[in-house]
Short mmCIF file of C-alpha atoms and ligand atoms in Angstrom, two decimals:
data_model
loop_
_atom_site.label_atom_id
_atom_site.label_comp_id
_atom_site.label_asym_id
_atom_site.label_seq_id
_atom_site.Cartn_x
_atom_site.Cartn_y
_atom_site.Cartn_z
CA UNK A 1 -31.51 3.99 27.34
CA UNK A 2 -32.38 3.03 23.79
CA UNK A 3 -30.98 5.20 21.01
CA UNK A 4 -32.84 4.40 17.82
CA UNK A 5 -30.75 6.32 15.32
CA UNK A 6 -27.21 5.33 16.12
CA UNK A 7 -24.76 2.39 16.03
CA UNK A 8 -26.13 1.08 12.76
CA UNK A 9 -22.61 0.39 11.57
CA UNK A 10 -20.91 -0.80 14.75
CA UNK A 11 -21.09 -3.85 16.95
CA UNK A 12 -19.43 -4.07 20.33
CA UNK A 13 -16.37 -6.35 20.37
CA UNK A 14 -15.41 -5.95 24.02
CA UNK A 15 -14.78 -3.51 26.83
CA UNK A 16 -11.17 -2.47 27.27
CA UNK A 17 -8.91 -2.48 30.31
CA UNK A 18 -8.17 1.03 31.63
CA UNK A 19 -4.71 2.61 31.24
CA UNK A 20 -4.41 2.62 35.05
CA UNK A 21 -5.13 -1.12 35.26
CA UNK A 22 -2.62 -1.85 32.50
CA UNK A 23 0.01 0.21 34.36
CA UNK A 24 -0.77 -1.80 37.52
CA UNK A 25 -0.37 -5.06 35.55
CA UNK A 26 2.87 -3.81 33.97
CA UNK A 27 4.34 -1.11 36.21
CA UNK A 28 7.45 0.91 35.63
CA UNK A 29 10.02 1.33 38.35
CA UNK A 30 11.21 4.68 39.71
CA UNK A 31 14.57 4.06 38.00
CA UNK A 32 12.85 3.69 34.62
CA UNK A 33 10.79 6.84 35.22
CA UNK A 34 13.97 8.80 35.99
CA UNK A 35 15.64 7.35 32.91
CA UNK A 36 12.76 8.47 30.66
CA UNK A 37 12.66 11.98 32.15
CA UNK A 38 16.42 12.27 31.58
CA UNK A 39 16.21 10.86 28.02
CA UNK A 40 13.55 13.42 27.08
CA UNK A 41 15.78 16.20 28.46
CA UNK A 42 18.76 14.84 26.51
CA UNK A 43 16.71 14.82 23.29
CA UNK A 44 15.42 18.33 23.97
CA UNK A 45 19.01 19.55 24.31
CA UNK A 46 19.87 18.03 20.93
CA UNK A 47 16.81 19.63 19.31
CA UNK A 48 17.70 23.04 20.75
CA UNK A 49 21.35 22.68 19.65
CA UNK A 50 22.78 22.71 23.16
CA UNK A 51 24.02 19.12 22.71
CA UNK A 52 25.85 18.75 19.36
CA UNK A 53 25.34 15.01 19.04
CA UNK A 54 23.08 13.66 16.30
CA UNK A 55 19.75 12.16 17.40
CA UNK A 56 19.31 8.79 15.67
CA UNK A 57 15.84 7.23 15.79
CA UNK A 58 16.47 3.72 14.51
CA UNK A 59 14.60 0.44 14.58
CA UNK A 60 11.95 -1.67 12.87
CA UNK A 61 9.22 -0.14 10.75
CA UNK A 62 6.78 -1.91 13.07
CA UNK A 63 6.88 -4.32 15.99
CA UNK A 64 5.13 -7.61 15.26
CA UNK A 65 7.20 -10.02 17.37
CA UNK A 66 8.20 -8.70 20.82
CA UNK A 67 10.89 -11.38 21.18
CA UNK A 68 12.64 -10.29 17.98
CA UNK A 69 12.22 -6.64 18.99
CA UNK A 70 13.95 -7.32 22.30
CA UNK A 71 16.67 -9.24 20.52
CA UNK A 72 17.14 -6.21 18.24
CA UNK A 73 17.17 -3.87 21.28
CA UNK A 74 20.02 -5.87 22.80
CA UNK A 75 22.06 -5.42 19.63
CA UNK A 76 21.17 -1.72 19.47
CA UNK A 77 22.30 -1.32 23.06
CA UNK A 78 25.81 -2.31 21.95
CA UNK A 79 25.69 0.36 19.22
CA UNK A 80 24.40 2.90 21.73
CA UNK A 81 27.55 2.46 23.81
CA UNK A 82 29.83 2.32 20.79
CA UNK A 83 28.62 5.62 19.27
CA UNK A 84 27.59 7.51 22.40
CA UNK A 85 30.00 10.44 22.00
CA UNK A 86 28.62 11.43 18.60
CA UNK A 87 25.20 9.77 18.24
CA UNK A 88 22.24 9.68 20.63
CA UNK A 89 20.44 6.46 19.76
CA UNK A 90 16.71 6.01 20.38
CA UNK A 91 14.92 2.83 19.31
CA UNK A 92 11.90 2.97 17.02
CA UNK A 93 9.23 0.96 18.85
CA UNK A 94 6.23 1.48 16.58
CA UNK A 95 2.97 -0.25 17.50
CA UNK A 96 0.51 1.61 15.26
CA UNK A 97 0.72 1.72 11.48
CA UNK A 98 -1.12 4.27 9.35
CA UNK A 99 -2.13 2.58 6.11
CA UNK A 100 -2.41 4.15 2.68
CA UNK A 101 -5.61 2.16 2.20
CA UNK A 102 -5.99 -0.99 4.30
CA UNK A 103 -3.67 -3.49 5.94
CA UNK A 104 -2.40 -4.69 9.32
CA UNK A 105 -2.53 -1.72 11.68
CA UNK A 106 0.05 -2.82 14.19
CA UNK A 107 0.69 -4.94 17.27
CA UNK A 108 -1.77 -3.09 19.53
CA UNK A 109 -4.62 -3.49 17.06
CA UNK A 110 -3.97 -7.09 16.01
CA UNK A 111 -1.17 -8.80 17.96
CA UNK A 112 -1.92 -12.25 16.53
CA UNK A 113 -1.71 -10.95 12.93
CA UNK A 114 -4.89 -12.82 12.08
CA UNK A 115 -7.62 -10.17 12.27
CA UNK A 116 -8.68 -11.40 15.71
CA UNK A 117 -8.04 -7.87 17.07
CA UNK A 118 -7.10 -8.89 20.61
CA UNK A 119 -6.40 -5.29 21.57
CA UNK A 120 -6.04 -6.03 25.28
CA UNK A 121 -3.27 -8.53 24.49
CA UNK A 122 -1.71 -6.01 22.13
CA UNK A 123 -1.65 -3.33 24.82
CA UNK A 124 -0.08 -5.74 27.33
CA UNK A 125 2.60 -6.81 24.84
CA UNK A 126 3.34 -3.20 23.88
CA UNK A 127 3.67 -1.94 27.44
CA UNK A 128 5.71 -4.94 28.54
CA UNK A 129 8.14 -4.47 25.66
CA UNK A 130 8.52 -0.74 26.36
CA UNK A 131 9.25 -1.41 30.04
CA UNK A 132 11.91 -3.98 29.07
CA UNK A 133 13.56 -1.73 26.47
CA UNK A 134 13.69 1.23 28.87
CA UNK A 135 15.02 -1.02 31.62
CA UNK A 136 17.93 -1.84 29.31
CA UNK A 137 18.75 1.87 29.16
CA UNK A 138 17.48 2.40 25.61
CA UNK A 139 15.05 5.32 25.09
CA UNK A 140 11.96 4.48 23.01
CA UNK A 141 10.34 6.34 20.09
CA UNK A 142 6.88 5.74 18.69
CA UNK A 143 4.26 7.17 16.36
CA UNK A 144 1.11 8.48 18.03
CA UNK A 145 -1.68 7.60 15.65
CA UNK A 146 -4.67 6.54 17.71
CA UNK A 147 -6.25 9.19 19.94
CA UNK A 148 -6.95 6.72 22.77
CA UNK A 149 -4.15 4.16 22.99
CA UNK A 150 -1.47 6.78 23.77
CA UNK A 151 -2.79 6.90 27.34
CA UNK A 152 -1.63 3.29 27.79
CA UNK A 153 2.01 3.76 26.74
CA UNK A 154 2.97 7.45 26.47
CA UNK A 155 4.61 7.43 29.92
CA UNK A 156 7.25 5.08 28.45
CA UNK A 157 8.07 7.14 25.36
CA UNK A 158 10.99 9.57 25.07
CA UNK A 159 10.33 10.84 21.52
CA UNK A 160 7.13 10.79 19.48
CA UNK A 161 6.20 11.22 15.83
CA UNK A 162 3.06 12.35 14.09
CA UNK A 163 3.04 10.63 10.71
CA UNK A 164 2.81 12.04 7.20
CA UNK A 165 -0.84 11.06 6.94
CA UNK A 166 -1.87 12.86 10.15
CA UNK A 167 0.37 15.95 10.38
CA UNK A 168 -2.45 18.09 9.01
CA UNK A 169 -5.01 16.65 11.45
CA UNK A 170 -6.21 19.05 14.13
CA UNK A 171 -6.67 16.36 16.79
CA UNK A 172 -3.14 15.05 16.27
CA UNK A 173 -1.75 18.56 16.66
CA UNK A 174 -3.78 18.88 19.87
CA UNK A 175 -2.43 15.54 21.03
CA UNK A 176 1.15 16.68 20.33
CA UNK A 177 0.48 19.80 22.41
CA UNK A 178 -0.33 17.51 25.34
CA UNK A 179 2.48 14.96 25.05
CA UNK A 180 5.28 15.04 27.64
CA UNK A 181 7.97 14.10 25.10
CA UNK A 182 9.37 16.03 22.11
CA UNK A 183 7.34 15.38 18.94
CA UNK A 184 8.34 15.39 15.27
CA UNK A 185 5.84 16.12 12.48
CA UNK A 186 6.49 14.44 9.13
CA UNK A 187 5.96 16.38 5.92
CA UNK A 188 2.91 15.20 3.95
CA UNK A 189 3.05 12.13 1.71
CA UNK A 190 3.04 14.49 -1.30
CA UNK A 191 6.10 16.31 0.07
CA UNK A 192 4.29 19.33 1.56
CA UNK A 193 6.54 20.73 4.32
CA UNK A 194 4.31 23.71 5.13
CA UNK A 195 1.76 21.46 6.86
CA UNK A 196 4.49 20.28 9.26
CA UNK A 197 5.47 23.90 9.97
CA UNK A 198 1.80 24.77 10.56
CA UNK A 199 1.61 21.76 12.88
CA UNK A 200 4.53 23.07 14.94
CA UNK A 201 2.74 26.41 15.35
CA UNK A 202 -0.47 24.67 16.31
CA UNK A 203 1.08 22.24 18.79
CA UNK A 204 3.19 24.88 20.57
CA UNK A 205 0.16 26.56 22.05
CA UNK A 206 -2.42 25.34 24.58
CA UNK A 207 -5.53 23.54 23.38
CA UNK A 208 -8.54 21.83 24.83
CA UNK A 209 -8.25 18.08 24.32
CA UNK A 210 -10.92 15.43 24.87
CA UNK A 211 -9.33 12.22 26.04
CA UNK A 212 -9.86 9.36 28.45
CA UNK A 213 -7.89 9.77 31.66
CA UNK A 214 -5.92 6.89 33.16
CA UNK A 215 -9.09 5.40 34.66
CA UNK A 216 -10.83 5.43 31.27
CA UNK A 217 -13.20 8.25 32.20
CA UNK A 218 -13.66 10.72 29.31
CA UNK A 219 -12.23 14.10 30.29
CA UNK A 220 -11.57 17.57 29.02
CA UNK A 221 -7.92 18.54 29.39
CA UNK A 222 -6.23 21.87 28.92
CA UNK A 223 -2.87 21.19 27.23
CA UNK A 224 0.26 23.22 27.88
CA UNK A 225 1.64 23.26 24.31
CA UNK A 226 4.76 21.40 23.20
CA UNK A 227 7.88 23.60 22.87
CA UNK A 228 9.94 20.82 21.24
CA UNK A 229 7.87 20.10 18.13
CA UNK A 230 9.94 19.90 14.94
CA UNK A 231 9.83 18.95 11.25
CA UNK A 232 10.84 15.55 9.84
CA UNK A 233 11.68 15.56 6.13
CA UNK A 234 10.57 12.11 4.86
CA UNK A 235 10.34 12.79 1.13
CA UNK A 236 7.13 12.82 -0.88
CA UNK A 237 6.64 12.52 -4.61
CA UNK A 238 10.40 13.16 -4.70
CA UNK A 239 13.06 12.73 -1.99
CA UNK A 240 13.74 15.87 0.08
CA UNK A 241 16.97 15.12 1.95
CA UNK A 242 19.48 16.99 -0.27
CA UNK A 243 21.13 20.22 0.88
CA UNK A 244 18.76 22.33 -1.26
CA UNK A 245 15.71 20.75 0.44
CA UNK A 246 17.16 21.05 3.92
CA UNK A 247 18.09 24.70 3.28
CA UNK A 248 14.66 25.45 1.84
CA UNK A 249 12.85 23.82 4.78
CA UNK A 250 15.05 25.74 7.21
CA UNK A 251 14.31 29.00 5.38
CA UNK A 252 10.60 28.24 5.68
CA UNK A 253 11.08 27.62 9.43
CA UNK A 254 13.09 30.80 9.79
CA UNK A 255 10.43 32.82 7.95
CA UNK A 256 7.86 31.33 10.32
CA UNK A 257 10.06 32.46 13.25
CA UNK A 258 10.84 28.88 14.25
CA UNK A 259 14.24 27.31 14.93
CA UNK A 260 15.71 26.24 11.57
CA UNK A 261 16.64 22.72 12.52
CA UNK A 262 15.15 19.46 11.35
CA UNK A 263 15.25 15.68 11.41
CA UNK A 264 15.65 13.74 8.15
CA UNK A 265 13.99 10.36 7.68
CA UNK A 266 16.33 8.24 5.52
CA UNK A 267 13.48 5.85 4.74
CA UNK A 268 9.95 6.26 3.28
CA UNK A 269 9.81 8.85 0.45
CA UNK A 270 13.52 9.58 0.88
CA UNK A 271 14.56 6.02 0.12
CA UNK A 272 11.79 5.72 -2.48
CA UNK A 273 10.75 2.60 -0.56
CA UNK A 274 14.08 0.90 -1.32
CA UNK A 275 15.55 0.20 2.12
CA UNK A 276 19.12 -0.06 0.82
CA UNK A 277 18.94 3.55 -0.39
CA UNK A 278 18.94 4.64 3.26
CA UNK A 279 22.73 4.27 3.03
CA UNK A 280 22.88 6.74 0.10
CA UNK A 281 20.68 9.18 2.01
CA UNK A 282 22.90 8.99 5.07
CA UNK A 283 26.00 9.54 2.89
CA UNK A 284 24.42 12.72 1.54
CA UNK A 285 23.44 13.89 5.04
CA UNK A 286 26.98 13.14 6.23
CA UNK A 287 28.40 15.42 3.52
CA UNK A 288 26.06 18.20 4.64
CA UNK A 289 27.11 17.72 8.27
CA UNK A 290 30.80 17.55 7.37
CA UNK A 291 30.32 20.79 5.43
CA UNK A 292 29.46 22.41 8.77
CA UNK A 293 25.65 22.29 8.62
CA UNK A 294 23.96 22.31 12.00
CA UNK A 295 20.50 22.32 10.42
CA UNK A 296 20.13 18.55 10.75
CA UNK A 297 19.79 17.60 14.42
CA UNK A 298 18.45 14.10 13.84
CA UNK A 299 17.95 11.22 11.45
CA UNK A 300 15.53 8.31 11.27
CA UNK A 301 16.44 4.85 9.99
CA UNK A 302 14.27 1.76 9.48
CA UNK A 303 16.37 -1.19 10.60
CA UNK A 304 15.75 -4.72 11.88
CA UNK A 305 17.63 -8.00 12.35
CA UNK A 306 17.07 -9.20 8.78
CA UNK A 307 17.17 -7.06 5.63
CA UNK A 308 14.02 -6.40 3.56
CA UNK A 309 10.44 -7.27 4.38
CA UNK A 310 7.99 -10.16 4.04
CA UNK A 311 4.29 -10.69 3.46
CA UNK A 312 2.31 -12.47 6.14
CA UNK A 313 1.05 -15.60 4.40
CA UNK A 314 1.21 -17.99 7.36
CA UNK A 315 1.83 -16.46 10.81
CA UNK A 316 3.65 -19.63 11.83
CA UNK A 317 6.04 -19.37 8.95
CA UNK A 318 7.51 -15.88 9.28
CA UNK A 319 11.22 -15.12 8.93
CA UNK A 320 12.45 -14.19 12.42
CA UNK A 321 13.52 -10.56 12.72
CA UNK A 322 12.27 -9.39 9.31
CA UNK A 323 9.75 -6.54 8.89
CA UNK A 324 6.15 -7.27 7.89
CA UNK A 325 5.59 -3.62 6.90
CA UNK A 326 8.22 -1.45 5.19
CA UNK A 327 11.56 -3.00 4.26
CA UNK A 328 14.44 -2.36 6.67
CA UNK A 329 18.23 -2.46 6.55
CA UNK A 330 19.87 -5.19 8.61
CA UNK A 331 22.30 -4.79 11.52
CA UNK A 332 25.41 -4.77 9.35
CA UNK A 333 23.97 -2.08 7.07
CA UNK A 334 22.81 -0.17 10.14
CA UNK A 335 26.34 -0.22 11.53
CA UNK A 336 27.58 1.08 8.18
CA UNK A 337 25.10 3.98 8.40
CA UNK A 338 26.01 4.71 12.03
CA UNK A 339 29.71 4.78 11.09
CA UNK A 340 29.00 7.24 8.27
CA UNK A 341 27.06 9.51 10.62
CA UNK A 342 29.62 9.22 13.43
CA UNK A 343 32.47 10.18 11.09
CA UNK A 344 30.46 13.18 9.87
CA UNK A 345 29.83 14.47 13.39
CA UNK A 346 33.52 13.97 14.25
CA UNK A 347 34.57 15.86 11.11
CA UNK A 348 32.21 18.75 11.85
O1 E4P B 401 5.83 3.21 7.56
C1 E4P B 401 5.07 2.41 7.10
C2 E4P B 401 4.31 2.60 5.87
O2 E4P B 401 5.00 3.36 4.94
C3 E4P B 401 2.98 3.26 6.17
O3 E4P B 401 2.43 2.68 7.29
C4 E4P B 401 2.07 3.11 4.95
O4 E4P B 401 2.05 1.81 4.57
P1 E4P B 401 1.19 1.27 3.35
O5 E4P B 401 1.35 2.23 2.21
O6 E4P B 401 1.80 -0.07 3.08
O7 E4P B 401 -0.23 1.16 3.80
C1 PEP B 402 4.50 5.57 8.82
C2 PEP B 402 5.69 6.11 8.95
O1 PEP B 402 6.16 7.15 8.27
P1 PEP B 402 5.37 8.19 7.37
O2 PEP B 402 4.32 8.78 8.23
O3 PEP B 402 6.44 9.13 6.98
O4 PEP B 402 4.82 7.45 6.20
C3 PEP B 402 6.69 5.56 9.89
O5 PEP B 402 7.68 6.25 10.20
O6 PEP B 402 6.49 4.44 10.30
#
């Protein structure tokens, strides 16, 4: 069939492997499946307040080097054991980056970091890494940005985020209503928390979602609604992690007849893009927790092997274990933050 009026601005790059074929290439074991189901339940209990530990979503801003990510996961596994009575650690394993304007959009989109867009390779690397991290006994967190690629990896995710740039998007709210894991909605980049509260309302109820199924066939799904959607305060024009902001957000949730409990992102607008300030943010959160607050059920931290970030000038000349997107704290600084948070939970 010839369509004369369409595809003026596209050219076909390639056909893509189906999610089912990718899962056959990189399967998960029954043990991993059980681990993920249990991790999601554990996180749900923390969100609902039944489990008093603090959920800590920590890891690189983005994954660009699976080897370094696995190296980081091994180090995080030690922390997981060390802090397990007070902190429930989930690794940030982010493969898709929303850009303010343009830039590298993540490992799935461009795994070779050279605009060659070998998406099939990116999907294989992403799924393989998630299987390995889960097999280590570390639950994985990711941002769901693309409406299609989630079908390739969502079975391996224990906690999901909808980012500040997409919280107000109807299709992302519909996607959250379909996801099998708990989902956090960031406040907008300008600091608007109401859009995240609206997103919780929207994603709690059933929707009709158009999506490929695991074979790649386009389908119409009825979604069940996600009962574990929540707000993430990430700052905006100004930081919004202080007690007054947390109280205000919780009042807004309460007025909207939603559970007044939130996650705070120590990075992004809250660190004013200065990674080291994540320590100050966690100190403030620790004071709130020590003061008896149960409003904060979770925190997010951007952390990697090496402090800071780097620009990709030559892909063969990158500093191992350092972010190529937002700057991160290193392992020593991460341990400092985890100690601060552990002490706060103990004191409460
Ligand atoms: O978390 C990462 C970044 O803050 C987000 O992807 C936006 O990045 P950019 O402003 O560099 O495009
Ligand atoms: C992009 C991210 O955050 P935000 O949506 O808050 O900018 C992120 O957490 O990687």
